[in-house]
PDB file of C-alpha atoms in Angstrom:
ATOM      1  CA  UNK A 148     175.666  13.468 104.093  1.00  0.00           C
ATOM      2  CA  UNK A 149     176.994  16.129 106.483  1.00  0.00           C
ATOM      3  CA  UNK A 150     175.000  17.118 109.563  1.00  0.00           C
ATOM      4  CA  UNK A 151     174.309  20.491 107.974  1.00  0.00           C
ATOM      5  CA  UNK A 152     174.500  21.737 104.386  1.00  0.00           C
ATOM      6  CA  UNK A 153     175.076  25.444 103.833  1.00  0.00           C
ATOM      7  CA  UNK A 154     174.485  27.538 100.743  1.00  0.00           C
ATOM      8  CA  UNK A 155     177.080  30.340 101.077  1.00  0.00           C
ATOM      9  CA  UNK A 156     175.182  32.566  98.659  1.00  0.00           C
ATOM     10  CA  UNK A 157     171.856  32.363 100.471  1.00  0.00           C
ATOM     11  CA  UNK A 158     172.982  31.657 104.023  1.00  0.00           C
ATOM     12  CA  UNK A 159     170.580  28.720 104.315  1.00  0.00           C
ATOM     13  CA  UNK A 160     171.403  25.693 106.448  1.00  0.00           C
ATOM     14  CA  UNK A 161     169.689  22.334 106.108  1.00  0.00           C
ATOM     15  CA  UNK A 162     169.184  21.471 109.782  1.00  0.00           C
ATOM     16  CA  UNK A 163     170.240  18.077 111.145  1.00  0.00           C
ATOM     17  CA  UNK A 164     167.604  15.674 112.529  1.00  0.00           C
ATOM     18  CA  UNK A 165     166.078  16.551 115.889  1.00  0.00           C
ATOM     19  CA  UNK A 166     167.216  14.014 118.486  1.00  0.00           C
ATOM     20  CA  UNK A 167     167.185  13.557 122.251  1.00  0.00           C
ATOM     21  CA  UNK A 168     170.574  12.464 123.603  1.00  0.00           C
ATOM     22  CA  UNK A 169     170.088  12.993 127.375  1.00  0.00           C
ATOM     23  CA  UNK A 170     172.345  16.077 127.412  1.00  0.00           C
ATOM     24  CA  UNK A 171     169.515  18.559 126.919  1.00  0.00           C
ATOM     25  CA  UNK A 172     168.937  21.504 129.207  1.00  0.00           C
ATOM     26  CA  UNK A 173     165.218  22.237 129.152  1.00  0.00           C
ATOM     27  CA  UNK A 174     163.626  25.671 129.186  1.00  0.00           C
ATOM     28  CA  UNK A 175     159.935  25.573 130.117  1.00  0.00           C
ATOM     29  CA  UNK A 176     158.117  28.612 128.787  1.00  0.00           C
ATOM     30  CA  UNK A 177     154.608  29.957 128.503  1.00  0.00           C
ATOM     31  CA  UNK A 178     152.975  32.795 126.607  1.00  0.00           C
ATOM     32  CA  UNK A 179     149.752  34.540 127.510  1.00  0.00           C
ATOM     33  CA  UNK A 180     148.189  36.085 124.402  1.00  0.00           C
ATOM     34  CA  UNK A 181     145.234  38.185 123.321  1.00  0.00           C
ATOM     35  CA  UNK A 182     143.679  35.336 121.343  1.00  0.00           C
ATOM     36  CA  UNK A 183     144.114  31.942 119.738  1.00  0.00           C
ATOM     37  CA  UNK A 184     145.245  33.014 116.264  1.00  0.00           C
ATOM     38  CA  UNK A 185     148.860  33.157 115.124  1.00  0.00           C
ATOM     39  CA  UNK A 186     148.557  36.947 114.732  1.00  0.00           C
ATOM     40  CA  UNK A 187     147.534  37.453 118.361  1.00  0.00           C
ATOM     41  CA  UNK A 188     149.673  39.708 120.540  1.00  0.00           C
ATOM     42  CA  UNK A 189     151.677  38.467 123.522  1.00  0.00           C
ATOM     43  CA  UNK A 190     150.619  39.878 126.908  1.00  0.00           C
ATOM     44  CA  UNK A 191     152.965  37.948 129.214  1.00  0.00           C
ATOM     45  CA  UNK A 192     156.117  35.851 128.766  1.00  0.00           C
ATOM     46  CA  UNK A 193     157.577  33.506 131.383  1.00  0.00           C
ATOM     47  CA  UNK A 194     160.330  30.889 131.411  1.00  0.00           C
ATOM     48  CA  UNK A 195     161.953  28.530 133.904  1.00  0.00           C
ATOM     49  CA  UNK A 196     165.225  26.594 133.653  1.00  0.00           C
ATOM     50  CA  UNK A 197     167.621  25.112 136.190  1.00  0.00           C
ATOM     51  CA  UNK A 198     165.953  26.933 139.068  1.00  0.00           C
ATOM     52  CA  UNK A 199     166.071  30.312 137.313  1.00  0.00           C
ATOM     53  CA  UNK A 200     162.910  32.084 136.235  1.00  0.00           C
ATOM     54  CA  UNK A 201     162.034  34.976 133.948  1.00  0.00           C
ATOM     55  CA  UNK A 202     158.813  36.854 133.284  1.00  0.00           C
ATOM     56  CA  UNK A 203     157.739  40.023 131.515  1.00  0.00           C
ATOM     57  CA  UNK A 204     154.393  41.689 130.866  1.00  0.00           C
ATOM     58  CA  UNK A 205     153.826  43.144 127.402  1.00  0.00           C
ATOM     59  CA  UNK A 206     151.335  45.821 126.374  1.00  0.00           C
ATOM     60  CA  UNK A 207     149.317  44.327 123.483  1.00  0.00           C
ATOM     61  CA  UNK A 208     148.368  46.274 120.372  1.00  0.00           C
ATOM     62  CA  UNK A 209     144.993  44.551 119.956  1.00  0.00           C
ATOM     63  CA  UNK A 210     141.948  43.759 122.098  1.00  0.00           C
ATOM     64  CA  UNK A 211     142.021  40.580 124.185  1.00  0.00           C
ATOM     65  CA  UNK A 212     139.822  37.772 122.861  1.00  0.00           C
ATOM     66  CA  UNK A 213     138.067  36.128 125.812  1.00  0.00           C
ATOM     67  CA  UNK A 214     138.453  32.661 124.218  1.00  0.00           C
ATOM     68  CA  UNK A 215     142.167  32.738 124.974  1.00  0.00           C
ATOM     69  CA  UNK A 216     141.507  32.536 128.698  1.00  0.00           C
ATOM     70  CA  UNK A 217     140.154  29.017 128.569  1.00  0.00           C
ATOM     71  CA  UNK A 218     142.586  27.160 126.321  1.00  0.00           C
ATOM     72  CA  UNK A 219     145.776  25.727 127.782  1.00  0.00           C
ATOM     73  CA  UNK A 220     146.330  22.138 126.655  1.00  0.00           C
ATOM     74  CA  UNK A 221     149.400  19.957 126.174  1.00  0.00           C
ATOM     75  CA  UNK A 222     149.879  18.074 122.917  1.00  0.00           C
ATOM     76  CA  UNK A 223     152.195  15.622 124.574  1.00  0.00           C
ATOM     77  CA  UNK A 224     149.657  14.876 127.293  1.00  0.00           C
ATOM     78  CA  UNK A 225     147.036  14.118 124.655  1.00  0.00           C
ATOM     79  CA  UNK A 226     149.400  11.595 123.136  1.00  0.00           C
ATOM     80  CA  UNK A 227     150.441   9.796 126.304  1.00  0.00           C
ATOM     81  CA  UNK A 228     147.643  10.303 128.832  1.00  0.00           C
ATOM     82  CA  UNK A 229     144.470   8.258 128.512  1.00  0.00           C
ATOM     83  CA  UNK A 230     141.393  10.435 128.099  1.00  0.00           C
ATOM     84  CA  UNK A 231     139.510   7.960 130.274  1.00  0.00           C
ATOM     85  CA  UNK A 232     141.529   9.227 133.254  1.00  0.00           C
ATOM     86  CA  UNK A 233     140.626  12.906 132.957  1.00  0.00           C
ATOM     87  CA  UNK A 234     137.686  15.023 131.695  1.00  0.00           C
ATOM     88  CA  UNK A 235     139.862  17.289 129.504  1.00  0.00           C
ATOM     89  CA  UNK A 236     143.474  18.155 128.735  1.00  0.00           C
ATOM     90  CA  UNK A 237     143.630  21.642 130.194  1.00  0.00           C
ATOM     91  CA  UNK A 238     146.836  22.139 132.120  1.00  0.00           C
ATOM     92  CA  UNK A 239     144.871  22.972 135.279  1.00  0.00           C
ATOM     93  CA  UNK A 240     143.064  19.628 135.022  1.00  0.00           C
ATOM     94  CA  UNK A 241     146.273  17.663 134.493  1.00  0.00           C
ATOM     95  CA  UNK A 242     148.037  19.373 137.391  1.00  0.00           C
ATOM     96  CA  UNK A 243     145.118  18.815 139.749  1.00  0.00           C
ATOM     97  CA  UNK A 244     144.688  15.164 138.707  1.00  0.00           C
ATOM     98  CA  UNK A 245     148.331  14.071 138.728  1.00  0.00           C
ATOM     99  CA  UNK A 246     149.932  16.448 141.221  1.00  0.00           C
ATOM    100  CA  UNK A 247     146.958  17.074 143.502  1.00  0.00           C
ATOM    101  CA  UNK A 248     147.571  20.813 143.269  1.00  0.00           C
ATOM    102  CA  UNK A 249     145.807  23.940 142.078  1.00  0.00           C
ATOM    103  CA  UNK A 250     147.506  27.112 140.872  1.00  0.00           C
ATOM    104  CA  UNK A 251     146.817  30.570 139.478  1.00  0.00           C
ATOM    105  CA  UNK A 252     146.091  29.621 135.881  1.00  0.00           C
ATOM    106  CA  UNK A 253     146.643  32.043 132.989  1.00  0.00           C
ATOM    107  CA  UNK A 254     149.465  33.729 134.845  1.00  0.00           C
ATOM    108  CA  UNK A 255     152.477  32.815 132.729  1.00  0.00           C
ATOM    109  CA  UNK A 256     154.978  32.263 135.549  1.00  0.00           C
ATOM    110  CA  UNK A 257     152.525  30.066 137.487  1.00  0.00           C
ATOM    111  CA  UNK A 258     151.727  28.154 134.291  1.00  0.00           C
ATOM    112  CA  UNK A 259     155.434  27.551 133.711  1.00  0.00           C
ATOM    113  CA  UNK A 260     156.086  26.350 137.272  1.00  0.00           C
ATOM    114  CA  UNK A 261     153.187  23.907 137.162  1.00  0.00           C
ATOM    115  CA  UNK A 262     154.166  22.759 133.656  1.00  0.00           C
ATOM    116  CA  UNK A 263     157.679  22.021 134.900  1.00  0.00           C
ATOM    117  CA  UNK A 264     156.319  19.962 137.813  1.00  0.00           C
ATOM    118  CA  UNK A 265     153.874  18.138 135.552  1.00  0.00           C
ATOM    119  CA  UNK A 266     156.618  17.340 133.066  1.00  0.00           C
ATOM    120  CA  UNK A 267     158.987  15.988 135.717  1.00  0.00           C
ATOM    121  CA  UNK A 268     156.326  13.908 137.473  1.00  0.00           C
ATOM    122  CA  UNK A 269     154.262  12.575 134.582  1.00  0.00           C
ATOM    123  CA  UNK A 270     155.600  13.288 131.098  1.00  0.00           C
ATOM    124  CA  UNK A 271     159.412  13.219 131.085  1.00  0.00           C
ATOM    125  CA  UNK A 272     159.771   9.447 130.757  1.00  0.00           C
ATOM    126  CA  UNK A 273     157.399   9.411 127.773  1.00  0.00           C
ATOM    127  CA  UNK A 274     159.135  12.045 125.645  1.00  0.00           C
ATOM    128  CA  UNK A 275     160.800  10.825 122.448  1.00  0.00           C
ATOM    129  CA  UNK A 276     162.593  12.540 119.588  1.00  0.00           C
ATOM    130  CA  UNK A 277     159.396  12.252 117.553  1.00  0.00           C
ATOM    131  CA  UNK A 278     157.714  14.633 120.008  1.00  0.00           C
ATOM    132  CA  UNK A 279     160.094  17.482 119.206  1.00  0.00           C
ATOM    133  CA  UNK A 280     159.000  20.424 117.055  1.00  0.00           C
ATOM    134  CA  UNK A 281     161.366  22.945 115.508  1.00  0.00           C
ATOM    135  CA  UNK A 282     160.689  26.521 116.636  1.00  0.00           C
ATOM    136  CA  UNK A 283     160.217  27.426 112.961  1.00  0.00           C
ATOM    137  CA  UNK A 284     157.600  24.693 112.479  1.00  0.00           C
ATOM    138  CA  UNK A 285     154.766  26.978 111.355  1.00  0.00           C
ATOM    139  CA  UNK A 286     156.990  28.994 109.039  1.00  0.00           C
ATOM    140  CA  UNK A 287     158.301  25.803 107.445  1.00  0.00           C
ATOM    141  CA  UNK A 288     154.802  24.377 107.055  1.00  0.00           C
ATOM    142  CA  UNK A 289     153.644  27.602 105.395  1.00  0.00           C
ATOM    143  CA  UNK A 290     156.398  27.192 102.801  1.00  0.00           C
ATOM    144  CA  UNK A 291     154.598  24.107 101.465  1.00  0.00           C
ATOM    145  CA  UNK A 292     151.269  25.872 100.889  1.00  0.00           C
ATOM    146  CA  UNK A 293     151.545  25.922  97.082  1.00  0.00           C
ATOM    147  CA  UNK A 294     152.658  22.322  96.691  1.00  0.00           C
ATOM    148  CA  UNK A 295     149.870  21.263  99.041  1.00  0.00           C
ATOM    149  CA  UNK A 296     147.356  23.156  96.912  1.00  0.00           C
ATOM    150  CA  UNK A 297     148.629  21.251  93.884  1.00  0.00           C
ATOM    151  CA  UNK A 298     147.962  18.002  95.788  1.00  0.00           C
ATOM    152  CA  UNK A 299     151.306  16.650  94.600  1.00  0.00           C
ATOM    153  CA  UNK A 300     152.215  15.581  98.148  1.00  0.00           C
ATOM    154  CA  UNK A 301     150.314  14.839 101.329  1.00  0.00           C
ATOM    155  CA  UNK A 302     149.996  17.257 104.225  1.00  0.00           C
ATOM    156  CA  UNK A 303     151.335  14.550 106.542  1.00  0.00           C
ATOM    157  CA  UNK A 304     154.695  14.541 104.739  1.00  0.00           C
ATOM    158  CA  UNK A 305     154.900  18.338 104.875  1.00  0.00           C
ATOM    159  CA  UNK A 306     154.124  18.270 108.597  1.00  0.00           C
ATOM    160  CA  UNK A 307     156.883  15.701 109.144  1.00  0.00           C
ATOM    161  CA  UNK A 308     159.371  17.914 107.323  1.00  0.00           C
ATOM    162  CA  UNK A 309     158.224  21.086 109.087  1.00  0.00           C
ATOM    163  CA  UNK A 310     158.556  19.418 112.498  1.00  0.00           C
ATOM    164  CA  UNK A 311     162.209  18.858 111.641  1.00  0.00           C
ATOM    165  CA  UNK A 312     162.640  22.494 110.622  1.00  0.00           C
ATOM    166  CA  UNK A 313     162.857  21.611 106.925  1.00  0.00           C
ATOM    167  CA  UNK A 314     161.228  24.141 104.591  1.00  0.00           C
ATOM    168  CA  UNK A 315     160.796  24.079 100.827  1.00  0.00           C
ATOM    169  CA  UNK A 316     163.886  26.316 100.561  1.00  0.00           C
ATOM    170  CA  UNK A 317     165.936  23.596 102.226  1.00  0.00           C
ATOM    171  CA  UNK A 318     164.694  21.030  99.723  1.00  0.00           C
ATOM    172  CA  UNK A 319     165.520  23.402  96.851  1.00  0.00           C
ATOM    173  CA  UNK A 320     169.027  23.778  98.237  1.00  0.00           C
ATOM    174  CA  UNK A 321     169.435  20.022  98.605  1.00  0.00           C
ATOM    175  CA  UNK A 322     168.251  19.443  95.031  1.00  0.00           C
ATOM    176  CA  UNK A 323     170.618  22.103  93.691  1.00  0.00           C
ATOM    177  CA  UNK A 324     173.601  20.519  95.413  1.00  0.00           C
ATOM    178  CA  UNK A 325     172.993  16.916  94.396  1.00  0.00           C
ATOM    179  CA  UNK A 326     170.564  15.088  92.129  1.00  0.00           C
ATOM    180  CA  UNK A 327     169.748  12.845  95.111  1.00  0.00           C
ATOM    181  CA  UNK A 328     169.767  15.714  97.590  1.00  0.00           C
ATOM    182  CA  UNK A 329     166.096  15.514  98.524  1.00  0.00           C
ATOM    183  CA  UNK A 330     166.408  11.765  98.996  1.00  0.00           C
ATOM    184  CA  UNK A 331     169.345  12.284 101.370  1.00  0.00           C
ATOM    185  CA  UNK A 332     167.393  14.848 103.421  1.00  0.00           C
ATOM    186  CA  UNK A 333     164.454  12.457 103.694  1.00  0.00           C
ATOM    187  CA  UNK A 334     166.755   9.622 104.751  1.00  0.00           C
ATOM    188  CA  UNK A 335     168.509  11.728 107.388  1.00  0.00           C
ATOM    189  CA  UNK A 336     165.221  12.875 108.880  1.00  0.00           C
ATOM    190  CA  UNK A 337     163.490   9.495 108.549  1.00  0.00           C
ATOM    191  CA  UNK A 338     160.770  10.863 106.282  1.00  0.00           C
ATOM    192  CA  UNK A 339     159.080   8.297 103.984  1.00  0.00           C
ATOM    193  CA  UNK A 340     160.729   8.238 100.565  1.00  0.00           C
ATOM    194  CA  UNK A 341     157.508   7.975  98.565  1.00  0.00           C
ATOM    195  CA  UNK A 342     157.271  11.763  98.096  1.00  0.00           C
ATOM    196  CA  UNK A 343     160.849  12.351  96.913  1.00  0.00           C
ATOM    197  CA  UNK A 344     159.875  12.103  93.244  1.00  0.00           C
ATOM    198  CA  UNK A 345     156.884  14.421  93.679  1.00  0.00           C
ATOM    199  CA  UNK A 346     159.009  17.110  95.344  1.00  0.00           C
ATOM    200  CA  UNK A 347     161.740  16.757  92.717  1.00  0.00           C
ATOM    201  CA  UNK A 348     159.274  17.136  89.849  1.00  0.00           C
ATOM    202  CA  UNK A 349     157.532  20.074  91.532  1.00  0.00           C
ATOM    203  CA  UNK A 350     160.808  21.943  91.995  1.00  0.00           C
ATOM    204  CA  UNK A 351     161.841  21.255  88.389  1.00  0.00           C
ATOM    205  CA  UNK A 352     158.554  22.706  87.151  1.00  0.00           C
ATOM    206  CA  UNK A 353     159.213  25.842  89.222  1.00  0.00           C
ATOM    207  CA  UNK A 354     162.554  26.497  87.513  1.00  0.00           C
TER     208      UNK A 354
END
């Protein structure tokens, strides 16, 4: 199967598997928002890469939820750092414990700088391809809402696909191009094959 399948009529690409090949150029970024929900507004954006930094303040359209000021954890740290070493997984706690430093938390540019240092000192050697998430992860996961409601497939499988940037539209495209298209996508992205039949039958019923 090719690295990417394209439907010329719909302009949809089936993305290739996410992999680390040691040629990556990392951009560390942080967002300060008005709350914890996905509909919260951004109040500050900051990024750091190869010694260059960027930051902008944004005027939000909604009131700031005070809860947002206290949450700043790292999923990767939760996976690779023992919780017996630290009281919590807030970025401030991790930076203080492993780097012996404090910083101005909840200021996006300071968060990004400390995240970069924390990554280089503690997390970089742990990172694997399985830790990567596509930027469209949430959008892809949302595309499986109906099939999840039908309980035809497990949420775990949908999460695996969404992490790779694979939405239900991509599976529809694969199925339309080849009778084994969904199977090929699952193989390429190392997703368990047990749900191939369920997805195929679900898409047939939708036609």
